[in-house]
Amino acid sequence: MNAHSPSKPEIGPDLKKLHIKTYGCQMNVYDSERMLDLLRPLGYEVSDRPEGADLVLLNTCHIREKAAEKVYSEIGRLKELREEKIAAGEGRMTIAVAGCVAQAEGQEIMNRAPAVDLVVGPQAYHQLPELIARTTRAKGERLAADFAPDAKFDALPNEREVSGPTAFLTVQEGCDKFCTFCVVPYTRGAEWSRPVAAILDEARRLADKGVRELTLLGQNVNAYNGADASGADSTLAKLMYALAEIPGIDRLRYTTSHPNDMGDDLIEAHRDLPAVMPYLHLPVQSGSDKILRAMNRKHGRQSYIDLIANIREARPDLALSGDFIVGFPGETDKDFEDTMDLIRQVRYAASFSFKYSPRPGTPAAAMPGQVSDEVMDARLQALQSLILEQQHDFKSALVGKTLDVLFEKPGRRDGQAIGRSPYLQSVFVENAAHLLGQIVPVRIEAVGPNSLQGALI
Ligand code: SAH
Ligand code: SF4
Ligand code: F3S
């Protein structure tokens, strides 16, 4: 063992316990999995609880104030657990903050929460082994987080642990869009795409381990333009054609897309490439042209509606989902009504909706006309009940139909299995536990609040 080389951290004879808590989007889920892949060879095993852990990693989200503030209360709780652990003679607990709060507020975390041993941003987590080795010797060292993402991906281990037949795969990171409400361009940096070969390689390894469905991730995934074998820019559609060739990979999804990057070849792939699932998450945020302009979304209300019509022409059964913000500064009742009207025209199968949260350093936080919490609450409730109705309509229309379900995990009841429809709904099926990892036709029989009930035919 070499205690002096930072790249060779000390490994004790016993397994060390690691607890990871993940906040935020799917990319953080992917990153947490990769951090685990990185730490497992150093003798860490996962623990479901923070109690008694040797290392606790908070993989944080900065998108709304609530998400970011949670981190500080969690750190307070961990500090107490650490004191208990030390008092019990079980050694120290290293507390690490990763993810987007680490990137955005690194120094502030160090000042405000002295219990934190290390802070590592989303582009630097491949340095974790070295950082952890250093902090166990000299507490409080912090590494700046602005590394190029290609360095990170190259430094990650090839081995990935999989849990079931579906997996996330990051193909693109960062955002150049600078919507005026959003921190992502600051926490994740500029748009960058992984080369095609690296993605195909990761996908093949996943397929070898039984993965059947990939969800390709990127903050602006449809802006994907990674280099192909000849060095030319690829597109997301071309990438998906190549991925669909891999034996075992039967289903492809991607998230999240921006309306302005919905290329013709991507729309055509929804029509022509069977592996592309008929589900699209395409955030619009607002249905008011005035608000869309103030948000710097760079598209209008009608262009979004037209785009959806185009995509539905290619794939009529498409399940559409969106993101909405209510109470953006300057949003009047009329602007909100425009959003409701857009939702009625477009019809969504699912959606995510949020009250506007002013984020430090973003242009919208300084805009006049901030909307009161009461008004935001009322608008959010109205919007969510409309979407819920639409979601119910979409699901109800599937009753009596036969859908291909990819079975992912056992259900609570004996013999029951839970899978996903092409439209991303959870489907519960009895006497299907022997079908995990397989794609099987299922007749839809009933609609639940968050799922569908089906039967094998
Ligand atoms: N393009 C990214 C967006 C990530 S943020 C991606 O789509 O993955 C996810 C959603 O959070 C956004 O679409 C937006 O609806 C919401 N959001 C972002 N910043 C917000 C803020 N300041 N207040 C409220 N909601 C916000
Ligand atoms: Fe944020 Fe807009 Fe970029 Fe999405 S497109 S990550 S909402 S700045
Ligand atoms: Fe949150 Fe960062 Fe994702 S701010 S939504 S974890 S990109």
Short mmCIF file of C-alpha atoms and ligand atoms in Angstrom, two decimals, residues 24-25 28 60-63 100 184 187-188 219, ligand 3:
data_model
loop_
_atom_site.label_atom_id
_atom_site.label_comp_id
_atom_site.label_asym_id
_atom_site.label_seq_id
_atom_site.Cartn_x
_atom_site.Cartn_y
_atom_site.Cartn_z
CA GLY A 24 -32.48 15.89 -9.33
CA CYS A 25 -32.65 14.54 -12.85
CA ASN A 28 -27.62 12.60 -11.65
CA THR A 60 -27.20 17.30 -5.50
CA CYS A 61 -29.53 19.35 -7.69
CA HIS A 62 -29.59 23.14 -8.00
CA ILE A 63 -32.60 23.56 -10.26
CA CYS A 100 -24.95 20.71 -9.39
CA VAL A 184 -28.16 24.25 -15.91
CA THR A 187 -23.87 23.96 -13.41
CA ARG A 188 -23.29 21.63 -16.36
CA GLN A 219 -29.54 18.23 -21.00
FE1 F3S B 3 -30.69 19.37 -11.15
FE2 F3S B 3 -28.32 19.50 -12.24
FE3 F3S B 3 -30.11 17.82 -13.20
S1 F3S B 3 -29.49 21.21 -11.46
S2 F3S B 3 -32.01 18.87 -12.80
S3 F3S B 3 -29.20 17.76 -11.20
S4 F3S B 3 -28.63 18.98 -14.36
#
